[in-house]
Coordinates of C-alpha atoms in Angstrom, one line a residue:
M1 CA 0.1 -0.1 0.0
W2 CA 1.1 3.5 -0.7
P3 CA 0.6 6.5 1.8
D4 CA -1.7 9.2 0.6
K5 CA 0.6 12.1 1.6
E6 CA 3.1 14.6 0.3
S7 CA 6.5 13.5 -0.6
N8 CA 9.9 14.9 -0.7
I9 CA 11.1 12.3 -3.2
D10 CA 10.5 13.3 -6.8
F11 CA 8.6 10.7 -8.8
L12 CA 7.1 13.2 -11.4
N13 CA 10.0 15.5 -12.4
F14 CA 8.5 18.1 -10.1
N15 CA 11.9 19.0 -9.1
E16 CA 12.1 21.4 -12.0
T17 CA 9.2 23.4 -10.6
A18 CA 10.6 23.3 -7.1
E19 CA 14.1 24.6 -8.6
S20 CA 12.4 27.5 -10.2
I21 CA 10.6 28.4 -6.9
T22 CA 13.8 28.1 -5.0
D23 CA 15.6 30.3 -7.8
L24 CA 12.9 33.1 -6.8
I25 CA 13.2 33.0 -3.0
T26 CA 17.0 33.0 -3.1
E27 CA 17.4 36.0 -5.2
K28 CA 17.7 38.7 -2.5
H29 CA 16.9 41.6 -4.7
L30 CA 13.5 39.9 -5.2
L31 CA 12.5 39.7 -1.5
P32 CA 10.1 40.3 -0.1
I33 CA 8.2 38.0 -2.3
S34 CA 5.1 35.8 -2.2
V35 CA 4.7 32.8 -4.6
G36 CA 1.5 30.9 -5.3
I37 CA 1.7 27.3 -6.2
F38 CA -1.6 26.5 -7.9
G39 CA -3.2 23.2 -8.9
D40 CA -6.2 21.0 -8.5
W41 CA -6.9 18.5 -5.7
G42 CA -4.3 15.8 -5.9
A43 CA -2.1 17.6 -8.4
G44 CA 0.9 17.6 -6.1
K45 CA 1.1 21.1 -4.4
S46 CA 2.2 19.8 -1.1
S47 CA 4.8 17.6 -2.7
V48 CA 6.2 20.7 -4.5
L49 CA 6.4 22.5 -1.2
E50 CA 8.4 19.7 0.2
L51 CA 10.7 19.5 -2.7
T52 CA 11.2 23.3 -2.5
K53 CA 12.3 23.1 1.1
K54 CA 14.7 20.1 0.2
A55 CA 16.1 22.2 -2.7
L56 CA 16.7 25.2 -0.5
E57 CA 18.4 23.0 2.1
K58 CA 20.7 21.6 -0.6
R59 CA 22.0 24.9 -1.7
G60 CA 23.5 25.3 1.8
Q61 CA 22.2 29.0 2.1
D62 CA 21.1 29.8 5.6
H63 CA 17.3 30.4 5.7
I64 CA 14.7 30.2 8.6
Q65 CA 12.0 27.8 7.2
V66 CA 8.5 27.8 8.6
H67 CA 5.9 25.2 7.7
F68 CA 2.3 26.1 8.5
D69 CA -0.6 23.8 7.7
A70 CA -3.6 25.9 7.6
W71 CA -6.1 23.0 7.7
L72 CA -4.5 22.1 11.2
Y73 CA -6.2 25.2 12.6
Q74 CA -9.4 24.8 10.9
G75 CA -11.2 24.9 14.3
Y76 CA -9.0 27.4 15.8
D77 CA -10.8 30.7 17.1
D78 CA -8.3 33.0 15.3
A79 CA -6.7 31.8 12.3
K80 CA -4.8 35.0 11.9
A81 CA -3.1 34.4 15.3
A82 CA -2.3 30.8 14.4
L83 CA 0.0 31.8 11.6
L84 CA 1.5 34.6 13.6
E85 CA 2.2 32.4 16.6
T86 CA 3.7 29.7 14.4
I87 CA 6.2 32.3 12.9
A88 CA 6.9 33.6 16.5
S89 CA 7.8 30.1 17.9
T90 CA 10.1 29.3 15.1
L91 CA 12.0 32.6 15.6
I92 CA 12.3 31.9 19.4
K93 CA 13.7 28.5 18.6
E94 CA 15.9 29.8 16.0
A95 CA 17.5 32.3 18.5
E96 CA 18.3 29.7 21.1
G97 CA 21.8 30.0 22.4
N98 CA 21.9 33.8 21.9
K99 CA 20.5 35.6 24.9
G100 CA 20.2 39.0 23.0
L101 CA 18.3 37.6 20.0
T102 CA 16.1 35.3 22.2
K103 CA 15.2 38.3 24.3
K104 CA 14.1 40.4 21.3
A105 CA 12.3 37.2 19.7
K106 CA 10.3 36.8 22.9
E107 CA 9.5 40.5 22.8
F108 CA 8.3 40.2 19.2
A109 CA 6.1 37.0 20.3
G110 CA 4.6 39.4 23.0
R111 CA 3.2 41.8 20.4
I112 CA 1.5 39.0 18.7
N113 CA -0.7 38.8 21.8
K114 CA -1.6 42.5 21.1
I115 CA -2.3 41.6 17.5
R116 CA -4.2 38.7 18.6
M117 CA -6.4 41.0 20.7
L118 CA -6.8 43.3 17.8
G119 CA -7.8 40.3 15.7
L120 CA -10.5 39.2 18.1
L121 CA -12.0 42.6 17.9
M122 CA -11.8 42.4 14.0
D123 CA -13.6 39.1 14.3
G124 CA -16.3 40.8 16.3
G125 CA -16.8 43.1 13.6
A126 CA -17.1 40.1 11.2
A127 CA -19.7 38.7 13.4
L128 CA -21.6 41.9 13.1
A129 CA -21.4 41.6 9.3
G130 CA -22.9 38.0 9.4
I131 CA -19.6 36.0 9.6
P132 CA -20.0 33.1 12.0
T133 CA -17.6 33.2 15.0
M134 CA -17.3 31.3 18.3
G135 CA -17.3 31.5 22.0
A136 CA -17.3 34.9 23.6
M137 CA -17.3 37.1 20.6
Q138 CA -20.6 35.8 19.6
K139 CA -22.0 36.9 23.1
L140 CA -20.3 40.4 22.8
A141 CA -21.5 40.7 19.1
S142 CA -25.1 40.2 20.1
F143 CA -24.7 43.0 22.6
F144 CA -23.3 45.5 19.9
S145 CA -25.9 44.5 17.4
G146 CA -28.9 45.0 19.7
G147 CA -30.2 41.5 19.5
D148 CA -32.0 39.8 16.7
D149 CA -34.8 42.4 16.5
G150 CA -32.4 45.4 16.6
E151 CA -33.6 46.3 20.3
F152 CA -31.8 45.6 23.6
G153 CA -33.4 43.3 26.0
T154 CA -32.3 41.8 29.3
E155 CA -30.7 38.7 27.8
D156 CA -28.9 40.8 25.0
I157 CA -27.4 42.9 27.9
K158 CA -26.6 40.0 30.1
G159 CA -25.0 38.2 27.2
G160 CA -22.9 41.1 26.1
L161 CA -21.5 41.6 29.6
E162 CA -20.7 38.0 29.9
G163 CA -18.9 38.1 26.5
A164 CA -16.8 41.1 27.6
K165 CA -16.1 39.3 30.9
E166 CA -14.9 36.3 29.0
L167 CA -12.9 38.4 26.7
A168 CA -11.0 40.3 29.5
K169 CA -10.4 36.9 31.3
E170 CA -9.2 35.3 28.2
Q171 CA -6.7 38.1 27.5
Q172 CA -5.4 38.6 31.1
G173 CA -1.8 37.9 31.2
L174 CA -1.5 37.7 27.5
I175 CA -1.1 41.5 26.6
G176 CA 0.6 42.6 29.8
P177 CA 0.1 45.9 31.7
Q178 CA 0.8 48.0 28.6
K179 CA -2.2 49.8 27.1
I180 CA -2.9 48.8 23.5
K181 CA -2.3 51.5 21.1
S182 CA -4.7 52.1 18.1
P183 CA -4.6 49.3 15.4
P184 CA -2.7 51.3 12.9
K185 CA 0.0 52.3 15.5
E186 CA 0.3 48.7 16.9
I187 CA 0.5 47.1 13.4
K188 CA 3.2 49.6 12.4
E189 CA 5.2 48.9 15.4
F190 CA 4.9 45.1 15.1
R191 CA 6.2 45.4 11.4
E192 CA 9.2 47.6 12.6
A193 CA 9.9 44.9 15.5
Y194 CA 9.8 42.1 12.9
S195 CA 12.1 44.0 10.5
K196 CA 14.6 44.6 13.3
L197 CA 14.5 41.2 14.5
L198 CA 15.1 39.7 11.1
E199 CA 17.9 42.2 10.2
E200 CA 19.8 40.9 13.6
F201 CA 19.3 37.0 12.4
N202 CA 20.8 38.3 9.1
K203 CA 19.1 35.6 7.3
P204 CA 15.8 35.3 5.1
L205 CA 12.6 33.9 6.5
V206 CA 10.7 31.5 4.3
V207 CA 7.0 30.6 5.3
Y208 CA 5.4 27.7 3.6
V209 CA 1.4 27.8 3.7
D210 CA -0.1 24.5 3.0
N211 CA -3.8 23.0 2.7
L212 CA -5.3 26.7 2.4
D213 CA -8.0 25.4 -0.1
R214 CA -9.2 22.8 2.4
C215 CA -10.1 25.4 5.0
S216 CA -13.5 27.2 5.2
P217 CA -13.7 30.6 3.3
F218 CA -13.5 32.4 6.7
N219 CA -10.3 30.5 7.8
A220 CA -8.6 30.7 4.3
I221 CA -9.2 34.5 3.9
S222 CA -8.2 35.1 7.7
T223 CA -4.7 33.3 7.0
L224 CA -4.0 35.5 3.9
E225 CA -5.1 38.6 5.7
A226 CA -2.5 37.6 8.5
M227 CA 0.2 37.3 5.7
R228 CA -0.4 41.0 4.8
L229 CA 1.3 42.0 8.1
F230 CA 4.5 40.7 6.6
L231 CA 4.2 41.5 2.9
F232 CA 6.7 44.0 1.7
L233 CA 9.0 43.5 4.8
P234 CA 12.7 42.7 4.2
N235 CA 14.0 39.2 3.9
T236 CA 10.6 37.5 3.8
A237 CA 9.3 34.9 1.3
F238 CA 5.9 33.3 1.4
V239 CA 5.1 30.1 -0.6
I240 CA 1.5 29.3 -0.6
A241 CA 0.0 25.9 -2.0
A242 CA -3.7 26.3 -2.9
D243 CA -6.2 25.5 -5.4
E244 CA -6.7 29.0 -7.0
D245 CA -10.3 28.4 -7.9
M246 CA -11.1 27.4 -4.3
I247 CA -9.6 30.5 -3.2
R248 CA -11.5 32.7 -5.5
L249 CA -14.6 31.0 -4.2
A250 CA -13.4 31.8 -0.6
V251 CA -12.9 35.6 -1.6
S252 CA -16.6 35.6 -3.0
E253 CA -18.0 33.8 0.1
Y254 CA -16.0 36.1 2.5
H255 CA -16.5 39.3 0.7
K256 CA -20.1 39.1 -0.5
G257 CA -20.8 40.7 -3.9
A258 CA -17.1 40.6 -5.0
T259 CA -16.9 40.6 -8.7
Q260 CA -14.5 38.3 -10.8
R261 CA -12.3 41.4 -11.1
H262 CA -12.3 41.8 -7.5
Q263 CA -11.3 38.4 -6.8
T264 CA -8.4 38.6 -9.3
D265 CA -7.3 41.8 -7.8
Y266 CA -7.2 40.4 -4.3
L267 CA -5.2 37.4 -5.3
D268 CA -2.8 39.5 -7.3
K269 CA -1.9 41.8 -4.4
L270 CA -1.3 38.9 -2.0
I271 CA 0.6 36.5 -4.5
Q272 CA 2.9 38.2 -6.6
I273 CA 4.1 35.1 -8.6
P274 CA 1.8 32.4 -9.6
V275 CA 3.4 28.9 -10.3
H276 CA 1.1 26.3 -11.7
V277 CA 1.8 22.6 -10.9
P278 CA 2.3 21.0 -14.4
R279 CA -0.3 18.3 -15.2
P280 CA 1.5 14.8 -15.5
G281 CA 1.5 13.5 -19.1
L282 CA 2.0 10.0 -20.3
L283 CA 5.8 9.9 -19.6
E284 CA 5.4 11.4 -16.2
I285 CA 2.6 8.9 -15.2
R286 CA 4.8 6.0 -16.7
A287 CA 7.7 7.1 -14.5
Y288 CA 5.2 7.6 -11.4
L289 CA 3.9 4.1 -11.7
M290 CA 7.4 2.5 -12.1
M291 CA 8.7 4.2 -8.8
L292 CA 5.5 3.3 -6.9
I293 CA 5.9 -0.3 -8.0
A294 CA 9.6 -0.4 -7.2
Q295 CA 8.8 1.1 -3.7
D296 CA 6.1 -1.8 -3.2
H297 CA 8.5 -4.5 -4.8
G298 CA 11.0 -3.7 -1.8
V299 CA 13.7 -2.3 -3.8
D300 CA 16.2 -0.6 -1.5
E301 CA 16.8 3.1 -1.4
V302 CA 20.0 3.1 -3.0
Q303 CA 18.7 1.2 -6.1
Q304 CA 15.3 3.2 -5.9
E305 CA 17.4 6.4 -6.1
K306 CA 19.4 5.0 -9.2
L307 CA 16.0 4.2 -10.9
R308 CA 14.5 7.6 -9.9
G309 CA 17.6 9.5 -11.3
L310 CA 17.4 7.7 -14.7
L311 CA 13.8 8.2 -15.1
E312 CA 14.1 11.8 -14.1
N313 CA 16.8 12.4 -16.6
S314 CA 14.8 10.7 -19.2
L315 CA 11.8 13.0 -18.6
R316 CA 14.1 16.2 -18.7
M317 CA 15.5 14.9 -22.0
S318 CA 12.2 13.8 -23.6
W319 CA 12.2 16.9 -25.8
K320 CA 15.1 15.5 -27.8
Q321 CA 15.3 11.7 -27.2
S322 CA 13.1 8.6 -26.6
Q323 CA 12.2 7.6 -23.4
I324 CA 14.4 5.2 -21.5
T325 CA 13.4 1.5 -22.0
I326 CA 12.6 -0.9 -19.2
D327 CA 15.6 -2.9 -20.1
E328 CA 17.8 0.1 -20.1
L329 CA 16.3 1.2 -16.7
L330 CA 16.8 -2.2 -14.9
D331 CA 20.3 -3.0 -16.6
D332 CA 22.9 -3.8 -14.1
K333 CA 20.7 -3.1 -11.1
D334 CA 21.1 -5.2 -7.8
I335 CA 17.4 -5.9 -7.5
S336 CA 16.0 -9.3 -6.2
D337 CA 13.3 -10.9 -8.3
I338 CA 14.1 -8.4 -11.1
A339 CA 12.4 -10.6 -13.7
E340 CA 9.2 -10.1 -11.7
L341 CA 9.7 -6.4 -11.3
R342 CA 10.2 -6.1 -15.0
S343 CA 6.9 -7.9 -15.6
K344 CA 5.3 -5.3 -13.3
F345 CA 6.9 -2.6 -15.2
V346 CA 5.6 -4.0 -18.3
V347 CA 2.1 -3.6 -17.1
A348 CA 2.7 0.0 -15.7
E349 CA 3.6 0.9 -19.3
Q350 CA 0.3 -0.4 -20.7
L351 CA -1.7 1.4 -17.9
A352 CA 0.1 4.7 -18.2
P353 CA -1.9 5.9 -21.5
L354 CA -5.4 5.2 -19.8
L355 CA -4.3 6.8 -16.5
A356 CA -2.7 9.9 -18.3
E357 CA -5.6 10.4 -20.9
S358 CA -8.8 9.3 -19.1
P359 CA -10.8 12.5 -18.5
N360 CA -11.9 10.7 -15.2
I361 CA -8.3 10.6 -14.1
N362 CA -6.2 13.2 -16.0
G363 CA -3.0 11.9 -14.7
N364 CA -3.9 13.1 -11.3
P365 CA -1.3 11.6 -8.9
R366 CA -3.7 11.3 -5.8
I367 CA -6.3 9.4 -8.1
V368 CA -3.8 7.1 -9.4
K369 CA -2.3 6.3 -6.1
R370 CA -5.6 5.6 -4.6
L371 CA -6.6 3.4 -7.6
L372 CA -3.5 1.3 -6.9
N373 CA -4.5 1.1 -3.3
Q374 CA -7.9 0.1 -4.1
I375 CA -6.7 -2.7 -6.4
R376 CA -4.3 -3.9 -3.7
M377 CA -7.1 -4.0 -1.1
R378 CA -9.2 -6.2 -3.6
K379 CA -6.4 -8.4 -4.2
R380 CA -6.0 -9.0 -0.3
T381 CA -9.7 -9.7 -0.1
A382 CA -9.7 -12.2 -2.9
H383 CA -6.6 -13.9 -1.4
R384 CA -8.6 -14.1 2.0
R385 CA -11.4 -15.6 0.4
G386 CA -9.5 -18.2 -1.6
M387 CA -10.4 -16.7 -4.9
Q388 CA -7.8 -17.2 -7.8
L389 CA -7.9 -13.6 -9.1
D390 CA -4.7 -12.2 -10.3
E391 CA -3.9 -8.5 -9.7
K392 CA -3.9 -7.6 -13.6
T393 CA -7.7 -8.7 -13.8
I394 CA -8.5 -6.6 -10.7
T395 CA -6.6 -3.7 -12.3
K396 CA -8.5 -3.8 -15.5
L397 CA -11.9 -3.9 -13.7
V398 CA -11.1 -1.0 -11.3
L399 CA -9.9 1.1 -14.3
F400 CA -13.3 0.4 -16.0
E401 CA -15.3 1.3 -13.0
R402 CA -13.4 4.5 -12.5
C403 CA -13.2 5.7 -16.1
L404 CA -16.9 4.8 -17.2
G405 CA -18.8 5.1 -13.8
T406 CA -21.3 2.9 -11.9
Q407 CA -24.0 2.8 -14.5
A408 CA -21.6 1.3 -17.2
T409 CA -20.0 -1.1 -14.6
N410 CA -23.5 -2.3 -13.4
K411 CA -24.1 -3.2 -17.1
L412 CA -20.9 -5.1 -17.3
Y413 CA -21.8 -7.2 -14.4
E414 CA -25.2 -7.6 -15.4
L415 CA -23.9 -9.1 -18.7
I416 CA -21.4 -11.4 -16.9
D417 CA -24.4 -12.7 -14.7
R418 CA -26.7 -13.3 -17.7
E419 CA -24.2 -15.0 -19.8
N420 CA -22.6 -17.2 -17.0
G421 CA -19.3 -15.4 -16.8
F422 CA -18.6 -15.2 -20.4
P423 CA -20.1 -11.9 -22.0
K424 CA -20.1 -12.1 -25.7
V425 CA -19.4 -8.4 -26.0
L426 CA -15.8 -8.8 -24.5
A427 CA -14.9 -11.7 -26.8
D428 CA -15.9 -9.4 -29.7
L429 CA -13.8 -6.6 -28.4
E430 CA -10.6 -8.7 -28.2
N431 CA -11.2 -10.4 -31.3
P432 CA -8.9 -8.6 -34.0
E433 CA -11.1 -10.0 -36.8
V434 CA -14.4 -8.0 -35.5
E435 CA -14.4 -4.4 -36.4
F436 CA -14.7 -2.2 -33.4
E437 CA -17.5 -0.1 -35.1
K438 CA -19.6 -3.1 -35.8
I439 CA -19.7 -4.4 -32.1
N440 CA -23.1 -4.1 -30.3
L441 CA -21.9 -2.2 -27.3
P442 CA -24.5 -1.3 -24.6
E443 CA -25.5 2.1 -24.4
E444 CA -24.0 2.7 -21.1
W445 CA -20.6 2.0 -22.6
K446 CA -20.9 4.7 -25.3
L447 CA -19.8 7.4 -23.0
D448 CA -16.2 7.1 -24.1
L449 CA -15.6 4.8 -27.1
G450 CA -11.9 5.7 -27.1
F451 CA -11.4 4.3 -23.7
I452 CA -13.4 1.2 -24.4
E453 CA -11.2 0.5 -27.4
K454 CA -7.9 0.9 -25.4
W455 CA -9.1 -0.9 -22.4
S456 CA -10.1 -3.9 -24.3
K457 CA -6.4 -4.4 -25.4
L458 CA -5.2 -4.2 -22.0
P459 CA -3.9 -7.6 -20.7
P460 CA -5.3 -10.0 -19.5
K461 CA -7.7 -11.0 -22.2
F462 CA -11.2 -11.7 -20.7
S463 CA -12.5 -13.8 -23.5
G464 CA -12.6 -17.6 -22.4
V465 CA -12.2 -16.6 -18.6
N466 CA -15.1 -16.9 -16.3
L467 CA -15.4 -13.5 -14.7
T468 CA -18.1 -14.5 -12.1
P469 CA -15.6 -14.3 -9.2
A470 CA -14.2 -10.9 -10.3
A471 CA -17.5 -9.5 -10.9
Y472 CA -18.7 -10.6 -7.3
L473 CA -15.5 -9.1 -5.7
S474 CA -15.7 -5.8 -7.5
R475 CA -19.6 -5.3 -7.1
E476 CA -18.9 -5.6 -3.4
S477 CA -16.5 -3.0 -3.6
I478 CA -18.2 -0.5 -5.7
P479 CA -20.1 1.8 -3.3
M480 CA -16.7 2.2 -1.1
G481 CA -14.4 2.1 -4.1
V482 CA -15.7 4.2 -6.8
V483 CA -17.3 7.0 -4.6
N484 CA -15.4 7.4 -1.6
A485 CA -12.0 6.0 -2.0
V486 CA -10.9 8.1 -5.0
M487 CA -13.1 11.4 -4.5
S488 CA -11.7 14.6 -3.0
G489 CA -13.3 16.4 -0.2
A490 CA -14.4 19.0 -2.5
A491 CA -16.3 16.5 -4.7
Q492 CA -17.9 15.0 -1.6
K493 CA -18.9 18.4 -0.4
L494 CA -20.6 19.1 -3.9
V495 CA -22.6 15.7 -3.8
G496 CA -24.2 17.0 -0.5
M497 CA -24.8 20.5 -2.0
L498 CA -26.2 19.2 -5.1
M499 CA -28.6 16.8 -3.3
K500 CA -30.2 19.8 -1.4
Q501 CA -30.9 21.8 -4.7
K502 CA -34.6 22.2 -5.0
V503 CA -34.7 24.8 -7.9
R504 CA -33.1 24.7 -11.6
V505 CA -30.7 27.5 -11.0
S506 CA -28.3 27.8 -8.2
K507 CA -25.4 30.3 -8.4
V508 CA -23.8 28.8 -5.3
N509 CA -23.8 25.3 -6.7
S510 CA -22.7 26.4 -10.3
D511 CA -19.6 28.0 -8.5
A512 CA -18.9 24.8 -6.5
I513 CA -19.1 22.8 -9.8
G514 CA -16.8 25.3 -11.3
V515 CA -14.0 24.7 -8.7
T516 CA -14.3 20.9 -8.9
P517 CA -11.8 19.1 -11.0
K518 CA -13.7 17.7 -14.1
E519 CA -12.1 14.3 -13.4
E520 CA -14.3 14.3 -10.3
F521 CA -17.7 15.0 -12.2
M522 CA -18.4 11.1 -12.9
P523 CA -17.8 9.9 -9.4
V524 CA -20.2 12.9 -8.1
M525 CA -22.8 11.9 -10.6
D526 CA -22.4 8.4 -9.6
A527 CA -23.0 9.3 -5.9
L528 CA -26.0 11.4 -6.9
I529 CA -27.7 8.3 -8.6
D530 CA -26.9 6.1 -5.5
N531 CA -28.8 8.6 -3.4
F532 CA -31.6 8.6 -5.8
K533 CA -32.0 4.9 -5.6
A534 CA -33.1 5.3 -2.1
I535 CA -36.2 7.4 -3.1
G536 CA -39.4 5.6 -3.2
D537 CA -41.9 8.3 -4.3
W538 CA -41.2 9.9 -7.7
S539 CA -44.6 11.4 -8.2
V540 CA -43.1 14.8 -7.3
T541 CA -39.6 16.1 -8.2
P542 CA -37.3 15.1 -5.3
D543 CA -34.4 17.2 -4.1
G544 CA -31.2 16.8 -5.8
V545 CA -32.6 16.3 -9.4
Y546 CA -31.9 19.8 -10.5
G547 CA -28.5 19.5 -8.7
A548 CA -27.8 16.6 -11.0
L549 CA -29.1 18.3 -14.0
L550 CA -26.8 21.3 -13.3
L551 CA -23.7 18.9 -13.3
A552 CA -25.0 17.1 -16.3
K553 CA -25.1 20.3 -18.4
Q554 CA -21.5 20.7 -17.7
D555 CA -20.4 17.3 -18.9
K556 CA -21.6 15.0 -21.6
K557 CA -20.8 11.8 -19.9
C558 CA -22.7 12.8 -16.9
A559 CA -25.5 14.0 -19.0
A560 CA -25.6 10.5 -20.8
N561 CA -25.3 8.7 -17.4
F562 CA -28.0 10.7 -15.7
L563 CA -30.3 10.3 -18.8
T564 CA -29.8 6.5 -18.6
Y565 CA -30.9 6.4 -15.3
L566 CA -33.9 8.4 -15.7
K567 CA -35.2 6.3 -18.4
G568 CA -35.6 3.4 -15.8
L569 CA -37.9 5.5 -13.7
P570 CA -41.5 5.3 -13.9
K571 CA -42.9 8.0 -16.3
Q572 CA -43.8 11.2 -14.6
R573 CA -45.0 14.6 -16.3
W574 CA -42.3 16.6 -14.5
L575 CA -39.5 14.0 -15.8
S576 CA -40.3 14.8 -19.6
P577 CA -38.7 18.5 -19.8
I578 CA -35.6 17.3 -17.8
M579 CA -35.0 14.4 -20.2
K580 CA -35.5 16.5 -23.2
D581 CA -33.0 18.9 -21.6
L582 CA -30.6 16.2 -21.3
E583 CA -31.1 14.9 -24.8
G584 CA -29.8 18.3 -26.0
T585 CA -26.8 18.1 -23.9
K586 CA -25.6 14.7 -25.2

């Protein structure tokens, strides 16, 4: 099994991107600077962050590096303070052994207590504007706002006083006896203290902000706002990993009514240089699969690094020479069971085009890794049950499920059941004497004819093989495997939002679809259809149908899938216009 986390070992030639970012943050005349690493869910943003840190360390230049995972502070009362305190604690640790610097670093950290107090007051203002907050600030806000009806009552005054007491108690000992100055003066002195402190350290500070797009809009924007305190201060670099579209959505949610231009202006002011994570192509996915397989095969670190170096060099030189062959890659390597590893590499080479080119995978590294884990889990389940299923058979079926969706997969298993494990359509697909265009494919399979043709050529051949055990195993795994195992948090959230939609038009849901990677659309539609199967009464339009229609209008495969499902329902008057709409989308 492979861990679903960022890596500081480069399997996808992301080192080139990391080196470019390192070039930027090590150019003294470019500091201060903010760099955005943009990419979809699972594209490898966190790995690029890790590789950038590693590249910076390799150069031997002295930097103070801070890693801030915004998602860890998702439930934190004051997201601004979390970032400030993380930076301050790093500076105090960096100053250890130098009494003078330690004292100044602690004094700087003390100023954050004041900034934190100001941040809580600003959150109070946010509460008055309708932004949800927690604890004492909610009570205090109700006092300032005059209650729900705009008039003060006994409970409002009581709640406000309790909130004020809680705030005073919470801040006691944090800000000391000094009186807080006005926010502009306090922030000015904070920035001056930081600049002087960093000047004494005589080395740049690099702050890596990760998982910003996993946070709520409020916390995401709060973290970005905290960064503004440091922008344009000497010797400072921020490197932020995020899904650009998700941050734009957060801006529009936080600043109600913000136009597209306002969202762009906001991002441009905070992130000076955007760097987009390159989408892996066929050669990158080939190399990625081979390295994952080498890890799983038990290849030791020394030999792994030799393989990785050869693959990386081949990728970098792919513009002028052919890719390295499997035999060239394995030549003169001290690896046990090398013949077995070679066989696995051959399968990886055959899988790479489908994983790189299928619109439901699009070479997304996280989806690729999760699919491999899903295959491995099924293989182990089959072994425990005494089922004689090889990994290639399971892999071929998992690919079908992911790329064509639940409707098409159910049709495949229906054919396997009906024809006692030997569906004729699979034999026709694998017969070189039968023209592909003349094969009578099920309607559900016509979503992607190009995929079907390539998939049928993958080993192993299914004609002449009883697929009943494989179908049984896969069918048991579909609800967990297809929907949950390889779907991002954003996609799962989209399912919930679309299932609540009661009307044809929803700007909020349209925006949510817009920031969901296209390779997630089919799993989302599959999840919606699974939810619809629990509905017993179709005499009236159930919640979620218009949400599914909204998604279908954005993707032809989703439209075909949804239409196929609706055709199997009892005829209803309200269904006719929806089906006609879908017919026009196909």
